[in-house]
Tab-separated table of C-alpha atoms in Angstrom:
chain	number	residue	atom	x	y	z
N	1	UNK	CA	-12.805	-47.754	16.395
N	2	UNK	CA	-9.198	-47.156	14.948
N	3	UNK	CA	-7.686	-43.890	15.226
N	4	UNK	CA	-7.702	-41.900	11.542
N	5	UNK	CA	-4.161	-41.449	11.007
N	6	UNK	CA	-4.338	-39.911	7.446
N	7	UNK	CA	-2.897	-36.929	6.255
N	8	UNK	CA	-6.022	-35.549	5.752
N	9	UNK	CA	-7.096	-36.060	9.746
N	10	UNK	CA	-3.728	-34.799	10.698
N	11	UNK	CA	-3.929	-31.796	8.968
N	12	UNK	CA	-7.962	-31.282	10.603
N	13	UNK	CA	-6.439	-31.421	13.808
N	14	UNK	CA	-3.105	-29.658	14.029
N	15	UNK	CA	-3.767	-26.922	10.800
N	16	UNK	CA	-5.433	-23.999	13.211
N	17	UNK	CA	-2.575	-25.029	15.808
N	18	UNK	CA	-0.209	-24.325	13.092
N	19	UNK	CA	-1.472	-21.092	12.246
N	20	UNK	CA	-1.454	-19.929	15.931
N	21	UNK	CA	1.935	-20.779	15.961
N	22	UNK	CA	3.003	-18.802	12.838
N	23	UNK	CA	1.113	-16.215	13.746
N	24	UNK	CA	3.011	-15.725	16.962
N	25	UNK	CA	5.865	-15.662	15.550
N	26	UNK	CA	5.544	-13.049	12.498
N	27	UNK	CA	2.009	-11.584	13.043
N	28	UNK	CA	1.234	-11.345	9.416
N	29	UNK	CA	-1.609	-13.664	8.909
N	30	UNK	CA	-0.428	-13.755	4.956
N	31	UNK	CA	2.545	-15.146	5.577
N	32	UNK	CA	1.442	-17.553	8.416
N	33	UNK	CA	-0.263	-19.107	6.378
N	34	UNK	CA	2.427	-19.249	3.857
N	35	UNK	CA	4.431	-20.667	6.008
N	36	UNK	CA	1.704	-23.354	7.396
N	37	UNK	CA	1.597	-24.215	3.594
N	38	UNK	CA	5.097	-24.573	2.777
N	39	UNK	CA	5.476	-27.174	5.707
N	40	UNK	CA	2.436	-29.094	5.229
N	41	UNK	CA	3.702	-29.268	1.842
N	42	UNK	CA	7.294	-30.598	2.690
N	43	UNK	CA	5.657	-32.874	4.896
N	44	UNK	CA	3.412	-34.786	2.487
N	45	UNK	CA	5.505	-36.897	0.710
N	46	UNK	CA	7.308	-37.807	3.972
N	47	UNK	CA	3.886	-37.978	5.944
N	48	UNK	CA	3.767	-42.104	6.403
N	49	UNK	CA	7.623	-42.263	7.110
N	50	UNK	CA	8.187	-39.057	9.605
N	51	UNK	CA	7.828	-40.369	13.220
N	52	UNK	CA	6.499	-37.236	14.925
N	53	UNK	CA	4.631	-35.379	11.864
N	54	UNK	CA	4.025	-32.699	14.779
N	55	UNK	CA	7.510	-32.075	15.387
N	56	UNK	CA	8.436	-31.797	11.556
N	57	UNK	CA	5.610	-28.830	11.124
N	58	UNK	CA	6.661	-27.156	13.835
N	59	UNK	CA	10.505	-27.510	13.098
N	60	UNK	CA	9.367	-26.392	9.314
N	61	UNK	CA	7.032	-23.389	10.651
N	62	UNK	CA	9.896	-22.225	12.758
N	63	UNK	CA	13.024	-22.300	10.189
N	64	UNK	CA	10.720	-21.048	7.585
N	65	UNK	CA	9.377	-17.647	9.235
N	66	UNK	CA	13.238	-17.340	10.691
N	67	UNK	CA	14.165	-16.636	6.855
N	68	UNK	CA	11.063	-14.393	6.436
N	69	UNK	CA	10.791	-12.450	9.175
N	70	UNK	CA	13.284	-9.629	9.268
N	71	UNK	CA	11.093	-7.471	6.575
N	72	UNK	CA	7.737	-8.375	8.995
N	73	UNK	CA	10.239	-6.797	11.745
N	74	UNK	CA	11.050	-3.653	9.960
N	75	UNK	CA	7.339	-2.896	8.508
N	76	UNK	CA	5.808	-3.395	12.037
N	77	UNK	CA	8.532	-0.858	13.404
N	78	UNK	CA	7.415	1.504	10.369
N	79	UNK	CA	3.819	0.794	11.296
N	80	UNK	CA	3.731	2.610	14.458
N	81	UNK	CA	4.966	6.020	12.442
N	82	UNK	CA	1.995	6.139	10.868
N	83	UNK	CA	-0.325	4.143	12.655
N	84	UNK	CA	0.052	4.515	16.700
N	85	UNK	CA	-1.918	2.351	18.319
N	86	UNK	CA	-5.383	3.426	20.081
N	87	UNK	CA	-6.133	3.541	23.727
N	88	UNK	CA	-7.551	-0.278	23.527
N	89	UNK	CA	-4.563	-1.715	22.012
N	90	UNK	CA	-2.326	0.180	24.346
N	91	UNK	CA	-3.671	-1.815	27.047
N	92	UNK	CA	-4.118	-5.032	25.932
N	93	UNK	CA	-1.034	-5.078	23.326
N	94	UNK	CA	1.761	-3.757	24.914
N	95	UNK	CA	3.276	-6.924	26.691
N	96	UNK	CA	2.172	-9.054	23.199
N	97	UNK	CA	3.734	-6.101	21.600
N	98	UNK	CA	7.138	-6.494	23.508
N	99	UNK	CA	6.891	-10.404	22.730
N	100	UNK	CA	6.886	-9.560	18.877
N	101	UNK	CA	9.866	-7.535	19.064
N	102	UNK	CA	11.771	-9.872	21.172
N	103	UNK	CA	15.182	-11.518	19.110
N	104	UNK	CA	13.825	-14.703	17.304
N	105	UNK	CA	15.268	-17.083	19.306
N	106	UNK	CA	13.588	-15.703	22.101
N	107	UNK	CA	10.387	-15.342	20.832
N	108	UNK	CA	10.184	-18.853	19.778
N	109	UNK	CA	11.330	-20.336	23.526
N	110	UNK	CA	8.515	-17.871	24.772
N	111	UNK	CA	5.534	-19.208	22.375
N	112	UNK	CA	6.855	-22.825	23.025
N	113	UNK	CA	7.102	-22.681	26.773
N	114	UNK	CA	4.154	-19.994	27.647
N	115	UNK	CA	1.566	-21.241	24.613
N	116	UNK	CA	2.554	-24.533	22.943
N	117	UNK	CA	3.904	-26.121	26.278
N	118	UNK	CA	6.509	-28.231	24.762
N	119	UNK	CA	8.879	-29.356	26.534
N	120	UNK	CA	12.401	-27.926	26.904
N	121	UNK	CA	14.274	-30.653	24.951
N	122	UNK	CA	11.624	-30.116	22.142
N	123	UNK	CA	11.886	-26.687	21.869
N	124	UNK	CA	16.009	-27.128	21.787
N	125	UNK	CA	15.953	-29.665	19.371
N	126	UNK	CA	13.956	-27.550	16.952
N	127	UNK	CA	16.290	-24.830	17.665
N	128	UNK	CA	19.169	-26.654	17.365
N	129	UNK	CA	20.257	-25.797	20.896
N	130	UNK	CA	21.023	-27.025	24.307
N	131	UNK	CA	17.898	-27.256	26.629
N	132	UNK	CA	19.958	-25.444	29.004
N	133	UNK	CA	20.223	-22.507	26.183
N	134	UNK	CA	16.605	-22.671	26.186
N	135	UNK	CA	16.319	-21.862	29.647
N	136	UNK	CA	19.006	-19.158	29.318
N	137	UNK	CA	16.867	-17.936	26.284
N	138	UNK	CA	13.641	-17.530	28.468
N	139	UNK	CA	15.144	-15.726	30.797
N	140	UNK	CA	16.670	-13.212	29.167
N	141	UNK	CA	13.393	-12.665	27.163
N	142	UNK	CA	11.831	-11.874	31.015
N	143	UNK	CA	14.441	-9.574	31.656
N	144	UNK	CA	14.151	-7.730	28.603
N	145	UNK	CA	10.528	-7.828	28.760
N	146	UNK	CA	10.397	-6.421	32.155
N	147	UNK	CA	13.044	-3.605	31.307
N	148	UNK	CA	10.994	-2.605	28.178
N	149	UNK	CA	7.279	-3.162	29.692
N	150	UNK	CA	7.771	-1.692	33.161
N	151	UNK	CA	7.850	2.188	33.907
K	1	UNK	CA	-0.071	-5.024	30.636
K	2	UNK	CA	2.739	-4.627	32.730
K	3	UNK	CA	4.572	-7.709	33.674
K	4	UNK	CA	3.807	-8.833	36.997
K	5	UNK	CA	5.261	-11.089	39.342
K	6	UNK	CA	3.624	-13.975	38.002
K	7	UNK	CA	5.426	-13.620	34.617
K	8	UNK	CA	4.366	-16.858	33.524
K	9	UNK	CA	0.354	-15.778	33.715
K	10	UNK	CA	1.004	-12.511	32.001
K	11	UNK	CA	3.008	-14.184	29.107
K	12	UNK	CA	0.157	-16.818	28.690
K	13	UNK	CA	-2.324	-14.003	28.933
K	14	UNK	CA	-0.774	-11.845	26.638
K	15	UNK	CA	0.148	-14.875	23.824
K	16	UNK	CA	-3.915	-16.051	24.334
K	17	UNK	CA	-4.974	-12.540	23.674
K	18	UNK	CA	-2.444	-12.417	20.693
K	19	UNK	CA	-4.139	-15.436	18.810
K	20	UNK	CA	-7.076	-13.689	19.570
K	21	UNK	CA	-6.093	-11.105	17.243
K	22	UNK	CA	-5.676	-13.089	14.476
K	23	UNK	CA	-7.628	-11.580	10.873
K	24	UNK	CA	-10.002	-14.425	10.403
K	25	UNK	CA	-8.868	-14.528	6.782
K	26	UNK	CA	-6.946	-12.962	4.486
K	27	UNK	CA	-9.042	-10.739	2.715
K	28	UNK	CA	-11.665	-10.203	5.455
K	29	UNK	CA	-9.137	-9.217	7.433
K	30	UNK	CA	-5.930	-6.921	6.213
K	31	UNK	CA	-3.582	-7.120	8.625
K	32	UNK	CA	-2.656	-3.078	9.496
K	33	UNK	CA	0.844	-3.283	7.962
K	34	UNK	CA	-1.052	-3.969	4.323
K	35	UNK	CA	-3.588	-1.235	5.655
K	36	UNK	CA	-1.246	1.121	5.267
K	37	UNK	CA	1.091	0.121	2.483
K	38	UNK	CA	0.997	2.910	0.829
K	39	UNK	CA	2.535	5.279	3.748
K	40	UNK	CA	4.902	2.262	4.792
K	41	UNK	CA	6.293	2.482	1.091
K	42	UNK	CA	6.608	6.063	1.726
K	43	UNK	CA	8.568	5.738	4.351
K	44	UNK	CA	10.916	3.253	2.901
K	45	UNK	CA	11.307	5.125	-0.043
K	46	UNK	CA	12.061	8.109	1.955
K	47	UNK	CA	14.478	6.205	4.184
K	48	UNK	CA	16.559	4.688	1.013
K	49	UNK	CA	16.934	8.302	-0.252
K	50	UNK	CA	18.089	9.968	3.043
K	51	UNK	CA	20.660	7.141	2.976
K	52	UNK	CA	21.444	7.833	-0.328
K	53	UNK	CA	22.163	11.390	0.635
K	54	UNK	CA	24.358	10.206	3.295
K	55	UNK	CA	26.063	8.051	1.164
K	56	UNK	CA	26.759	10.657	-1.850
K	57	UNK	CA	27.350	13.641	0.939
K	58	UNK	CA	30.380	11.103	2.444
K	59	UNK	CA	31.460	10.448	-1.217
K	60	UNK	CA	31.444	13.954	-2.266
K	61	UNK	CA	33.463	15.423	1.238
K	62	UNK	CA	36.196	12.073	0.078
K	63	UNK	CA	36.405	13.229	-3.262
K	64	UNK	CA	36.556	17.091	-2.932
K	65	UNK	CA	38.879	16.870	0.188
K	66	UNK	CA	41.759	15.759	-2.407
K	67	UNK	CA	43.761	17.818	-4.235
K	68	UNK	CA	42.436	17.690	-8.141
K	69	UNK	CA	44.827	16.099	-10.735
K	70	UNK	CA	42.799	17.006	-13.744
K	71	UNK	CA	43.999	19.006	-16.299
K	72	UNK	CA	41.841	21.036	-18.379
K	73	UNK	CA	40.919	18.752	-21.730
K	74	UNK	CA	40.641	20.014	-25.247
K	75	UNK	CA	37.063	20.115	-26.896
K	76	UNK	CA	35.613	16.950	-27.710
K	77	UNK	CA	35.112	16.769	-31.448
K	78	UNK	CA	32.083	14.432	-32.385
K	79	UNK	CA	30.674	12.945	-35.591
K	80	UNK	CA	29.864	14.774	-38.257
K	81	UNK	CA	27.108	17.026	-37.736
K	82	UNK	CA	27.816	17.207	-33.479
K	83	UNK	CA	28.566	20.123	-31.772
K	84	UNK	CA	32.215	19.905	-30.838
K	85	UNK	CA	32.397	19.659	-26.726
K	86	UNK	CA	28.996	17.613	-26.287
K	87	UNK	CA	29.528	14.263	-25.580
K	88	UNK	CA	27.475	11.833	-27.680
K	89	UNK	CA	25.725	9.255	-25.701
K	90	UNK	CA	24.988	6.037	-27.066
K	91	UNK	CA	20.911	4.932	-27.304
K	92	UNK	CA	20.293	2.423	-24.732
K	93	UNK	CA	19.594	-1.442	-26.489
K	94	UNK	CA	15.887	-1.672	-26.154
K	95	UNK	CA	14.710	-3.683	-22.862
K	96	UNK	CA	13.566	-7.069	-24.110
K	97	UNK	CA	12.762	-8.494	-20.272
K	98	UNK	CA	9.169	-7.459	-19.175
K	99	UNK	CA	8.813	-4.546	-16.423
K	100	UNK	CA	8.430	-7.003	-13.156
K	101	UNK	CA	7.246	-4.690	-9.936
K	102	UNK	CA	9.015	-6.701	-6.781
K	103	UNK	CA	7.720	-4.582	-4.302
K	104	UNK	CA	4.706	-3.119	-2.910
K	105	UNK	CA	1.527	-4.014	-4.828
K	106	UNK	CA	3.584	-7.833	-5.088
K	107	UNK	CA	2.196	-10.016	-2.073
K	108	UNK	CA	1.329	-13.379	-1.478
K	109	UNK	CA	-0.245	-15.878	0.664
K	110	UNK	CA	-1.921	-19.541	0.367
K	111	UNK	CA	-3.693	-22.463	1.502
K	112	UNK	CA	-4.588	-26.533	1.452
K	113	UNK	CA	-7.319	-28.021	0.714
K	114	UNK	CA	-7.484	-31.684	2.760
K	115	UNK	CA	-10.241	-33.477	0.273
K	116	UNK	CA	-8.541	-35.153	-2.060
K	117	UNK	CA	-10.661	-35.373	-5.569
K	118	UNK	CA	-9.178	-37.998	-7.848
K	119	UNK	CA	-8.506	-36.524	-11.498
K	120	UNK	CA	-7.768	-38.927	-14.716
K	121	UNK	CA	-5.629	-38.163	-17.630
K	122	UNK	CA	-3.577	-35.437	-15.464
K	123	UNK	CA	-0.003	-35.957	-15.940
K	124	UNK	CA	3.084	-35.183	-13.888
K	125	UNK	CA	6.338	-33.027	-14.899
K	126	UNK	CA	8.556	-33.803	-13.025
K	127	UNK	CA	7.531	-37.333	-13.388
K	128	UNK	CA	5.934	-38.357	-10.062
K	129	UNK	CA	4.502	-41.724	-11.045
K	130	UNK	CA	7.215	-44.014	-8.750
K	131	UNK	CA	5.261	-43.702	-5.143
K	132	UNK	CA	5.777	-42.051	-2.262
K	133	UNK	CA	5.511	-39.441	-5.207
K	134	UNK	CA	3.666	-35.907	-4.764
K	135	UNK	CA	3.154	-32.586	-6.860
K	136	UNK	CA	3.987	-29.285	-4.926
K	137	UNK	CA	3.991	-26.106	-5.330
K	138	UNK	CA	7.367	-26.227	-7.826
K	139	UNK	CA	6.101	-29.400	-9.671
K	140	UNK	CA	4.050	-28.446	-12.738
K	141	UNK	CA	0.961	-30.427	-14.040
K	142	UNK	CA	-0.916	-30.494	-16.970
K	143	UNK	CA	-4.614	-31.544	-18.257
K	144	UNK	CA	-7.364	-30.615	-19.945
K	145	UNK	CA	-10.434	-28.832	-18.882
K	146	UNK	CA	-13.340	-26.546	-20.249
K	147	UNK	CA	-13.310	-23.094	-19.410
K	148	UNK	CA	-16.548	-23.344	-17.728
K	149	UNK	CA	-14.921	-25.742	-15.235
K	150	UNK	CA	-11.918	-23.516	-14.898
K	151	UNK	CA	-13.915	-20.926	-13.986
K	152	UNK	CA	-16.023	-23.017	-11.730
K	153	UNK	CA	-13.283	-24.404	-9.588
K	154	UNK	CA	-11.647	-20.928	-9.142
K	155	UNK	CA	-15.084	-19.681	-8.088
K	156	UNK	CA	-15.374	-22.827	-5.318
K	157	UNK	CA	-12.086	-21.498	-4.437
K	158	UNK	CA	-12.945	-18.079	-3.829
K	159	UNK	CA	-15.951	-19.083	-2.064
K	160	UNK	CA	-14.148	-21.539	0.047
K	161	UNK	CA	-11.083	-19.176	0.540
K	162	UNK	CA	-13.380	-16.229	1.460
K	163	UNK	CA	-15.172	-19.097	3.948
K	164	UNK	CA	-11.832	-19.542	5.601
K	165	UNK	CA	-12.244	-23.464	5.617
K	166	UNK	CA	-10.325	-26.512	3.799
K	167	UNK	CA	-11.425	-26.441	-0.252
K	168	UNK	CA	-13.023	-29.304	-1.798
K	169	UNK	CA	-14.439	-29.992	-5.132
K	170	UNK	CA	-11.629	-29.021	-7.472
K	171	UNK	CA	-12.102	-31.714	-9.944
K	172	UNK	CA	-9.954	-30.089	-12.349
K	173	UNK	CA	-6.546	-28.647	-12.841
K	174	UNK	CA	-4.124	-26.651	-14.897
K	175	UNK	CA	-0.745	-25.129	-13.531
K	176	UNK	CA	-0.575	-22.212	-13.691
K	177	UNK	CA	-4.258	-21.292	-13.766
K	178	UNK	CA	-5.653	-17.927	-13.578
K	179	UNK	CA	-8.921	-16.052	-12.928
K	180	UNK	CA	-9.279	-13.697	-15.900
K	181	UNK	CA	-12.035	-11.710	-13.719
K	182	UNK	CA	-10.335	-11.355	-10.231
K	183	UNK	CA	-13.074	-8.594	-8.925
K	184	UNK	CA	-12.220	-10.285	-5.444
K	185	UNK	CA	-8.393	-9.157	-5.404
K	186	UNK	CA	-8.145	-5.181	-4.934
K	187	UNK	CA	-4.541	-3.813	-5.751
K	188	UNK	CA	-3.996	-4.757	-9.314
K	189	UNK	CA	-3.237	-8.171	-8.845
K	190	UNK	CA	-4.161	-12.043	-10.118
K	191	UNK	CA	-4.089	-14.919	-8.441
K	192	UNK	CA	-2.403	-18.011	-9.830
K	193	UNK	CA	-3.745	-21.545	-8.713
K	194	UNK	CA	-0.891	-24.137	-8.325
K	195	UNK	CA	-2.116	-27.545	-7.453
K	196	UNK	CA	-0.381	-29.668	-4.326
K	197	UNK	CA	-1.363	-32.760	-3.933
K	198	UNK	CA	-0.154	-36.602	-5.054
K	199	UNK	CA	0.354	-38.388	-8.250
K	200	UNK	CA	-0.174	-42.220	-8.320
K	201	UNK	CA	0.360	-44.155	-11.944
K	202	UNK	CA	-0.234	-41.197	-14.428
K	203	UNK	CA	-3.043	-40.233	-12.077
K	204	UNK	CA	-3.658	-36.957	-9.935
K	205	UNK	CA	-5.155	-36.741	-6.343
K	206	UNK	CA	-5.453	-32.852	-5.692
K	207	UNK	CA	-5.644	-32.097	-2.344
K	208	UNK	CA	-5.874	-28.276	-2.399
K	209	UNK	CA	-4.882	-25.222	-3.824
K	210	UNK	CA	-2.429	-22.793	-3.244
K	211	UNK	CA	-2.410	-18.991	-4.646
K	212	UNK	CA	-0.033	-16.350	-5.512
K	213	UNK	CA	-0.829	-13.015	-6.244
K	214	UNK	CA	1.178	-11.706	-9.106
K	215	UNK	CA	0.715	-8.232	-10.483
K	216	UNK	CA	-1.419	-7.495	-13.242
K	217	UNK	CA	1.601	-7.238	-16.115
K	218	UNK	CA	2.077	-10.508	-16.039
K	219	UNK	CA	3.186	-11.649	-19.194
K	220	UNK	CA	0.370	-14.046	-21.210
K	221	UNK	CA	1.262	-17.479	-22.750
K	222	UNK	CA	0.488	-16.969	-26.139
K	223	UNK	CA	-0.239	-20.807	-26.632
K	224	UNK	CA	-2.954	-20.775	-24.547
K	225	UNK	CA	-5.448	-18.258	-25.823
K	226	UNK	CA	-4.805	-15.789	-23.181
K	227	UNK	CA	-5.908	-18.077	-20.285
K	228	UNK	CA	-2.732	-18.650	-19.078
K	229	UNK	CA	-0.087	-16.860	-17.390
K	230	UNK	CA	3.489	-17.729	-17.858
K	231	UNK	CA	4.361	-19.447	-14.469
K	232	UNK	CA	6.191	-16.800	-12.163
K	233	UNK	CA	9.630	-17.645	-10.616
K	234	UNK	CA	9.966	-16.650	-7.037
K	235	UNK	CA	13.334	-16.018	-4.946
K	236	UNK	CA	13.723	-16.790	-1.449
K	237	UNK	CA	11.573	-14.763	-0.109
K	238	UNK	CA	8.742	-15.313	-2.360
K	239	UNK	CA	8.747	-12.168	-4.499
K	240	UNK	CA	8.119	-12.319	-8.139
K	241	UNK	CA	11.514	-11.858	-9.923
K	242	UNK	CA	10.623	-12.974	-13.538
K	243	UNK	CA	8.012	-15.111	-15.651
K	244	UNK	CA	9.076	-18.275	-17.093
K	245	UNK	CA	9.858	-18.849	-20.625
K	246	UNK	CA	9.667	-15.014	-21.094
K	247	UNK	CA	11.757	-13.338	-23.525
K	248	UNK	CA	15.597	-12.428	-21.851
K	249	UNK	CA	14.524	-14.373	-18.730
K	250	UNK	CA	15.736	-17.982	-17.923
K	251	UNK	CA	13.220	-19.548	-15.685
């Protein structure tokens, strides 16, 4: 039986991965989903010529929420003014919390390497960085985790 | 969740638990920061004027910390009929652009449909009909349909959206289209369908629909018996800054 490799079957299997993705990195489920849009729309009309369609969405994901995400930032800062979070979420956010706040660049080595599992070269490439800055990038995020996370 | 030794587990845990988190769908599941717009508004507004404050406060202490070169002025005399020392202020030109709200009630979000339905006698602007060709979300494309089947396809939509699962079924188009009835939407807003999908030789495949919310001023076409909205025109960040085609406003 050959493998389905139609746009439509593509976009089956990697849409909810997409989401995830976006979702990690803004945590707006609007604009996820925005985003998830925008780059299976850009990939379309390139879908039978792009090599690794699952590079290009997550390269377009990425640079698309980078552009976005500053007001996200700001709101979710406002957010806990008005709205502090309950005894539940306290336990269970604050490290996922941390995450969200980390700088960009940071966050997206973090969801690559701790929930997508892509390689470092991968992850550098769609940065547009040296793996080695990758590494560098990860563990900074660990220190500044650990400084903001621990007592 | 502190951060352990085994940093690795704890980031996996905490990203897992994350996704976990996710709204299952838009409107089933506001996300807390559109929860509580209103007090997040608040706060912005009150942040822009305490900066405001700042700013004038720092302008004033400039200004008054210099000696004054003004010389008392004689009384203005205005047009007949004035009274001499009251300055006479112009009336404003009247504001031919539309009031557009940017902010707050102004949101948007969308989503694709996989299963493509083949349309006929759907045309292309700009003209797709040279493959690899598609229509996104900037292309426009035009038709003809009944409003019964307008109405019908937005109301698969709505179903499907509200379903949280790929849309099928649209077998018709129109760009922009609009739900005159949006009962779903809360906040004073519309949706507006735009199609994405490909077109082949004068032909349309939709594959899906994507939506914008647009506040409920939008400006009407008047060419298309109020079923129509004049298309919106986006910036960067995918706010509403003006309405195609309306008057004052080059879209």
């Amino acid at each position: 039986m050959n493998e389905d490799t139609s746009f439509e079957a593509f976009y089956r299997a990697s849409h909810d991965w997409a989401l995830h993705l976006a979702w990690l990195l803004c945590g707006d489920r609007a604009l996820s989903e925005d985003a998830v849009q925008d780059a299976y729309s850009a990939l379309l009309p390139r879908f039978a010529d792009v090599e690794n369609p699952h590079g290009y969405l997550r390269t377009s994901i990425v640079n698309s929420l980078r552009t976005r995400r500053r007001r996200t930032m700001i709101e979710r800062q406002r957010l806990e003014l008005v709205r502090p979070p309950s005894e539940a979420e306290q336990r269970h956010s604050e490290l996922a919390g941390s995450i969200a706040r980390l700088p960009y660049k940071e966050r997206v080595a973090i969801v690559c390497r701790y929930w997508a599992d892509l390689p470092e070269d991968e992850t550098a490439a769609m940065l547009g960085v040296a793996p080695a800055t990758v590494r560098s990038l990860i563990q900074r995020a660990i220190k500044r985790l650990r400084l903001e996370v621990e007592p | 969740m502190m951060l352990t030794h085994d940093a690795e587990a704890d980031l996996r845990a905490a990203l897992e638990w994350s996704v976990a988190q996710m709204p299952t769908s838009v409107q089933h599941g506001r996300s807390a920061v559109e929860q509580h717009r209103p007090r997040l508004l608040l706060i912005t507004a009150l942040s822009a004027a305490a900066v405001a404050v700042l700013v004038m406060t720092l302008v004033w202490g400039t200004h008054s910390a210099q000696p004054s070169r003004l010389e008392p002025v004689a009384p203005i005399s205005g047009p007949a009929g004035s009274t001499p020392g009251v300055a006479v202020v112009p009336t404003p030109a009247p504001v031919t652009n539309p009031s557009v709200p940017v902010s707050g009630s102004v949101t948007n979000s969308s989503v694709l449909a996989t299963d493509p339905v083949t349309t006929s006698g759907v045309t292309a602007s700009p003209d797709t009909s040279a493959p690899p060709s598609s229509v996104g979300r900037d292309d426009t494309v035009s038709g003809s349909m009944t409003l019964d089947d307008l109405h019908r396809s937005i109301a698969t939509f709505k179903q499907d959206l509200a379903a949280s699962k790929p849309i099928t079924g649209n077998t018709n188009i129109g760009d922009p289209c609009t739900d005159s009835n949006p009962a779903w939407l809360s906040g004073g807003a519309q949706p507006v369908l735009v199609p994405v999908g490909n077109a082949v030789d004068g032909t349309c495949t939709i594959v899906g629909w994507a939506y914008r919310i647009l506040p409920l001023d939008a400006p009407k076409d008047p060419e298309s018996d109020g079923l129509k909205y004049r298309p919106p025109v986006f910036d960067d960040d995918g706010n509403v800054i003006g309405w195609s085609g309306a008057p004052g406003f080059r879209g």
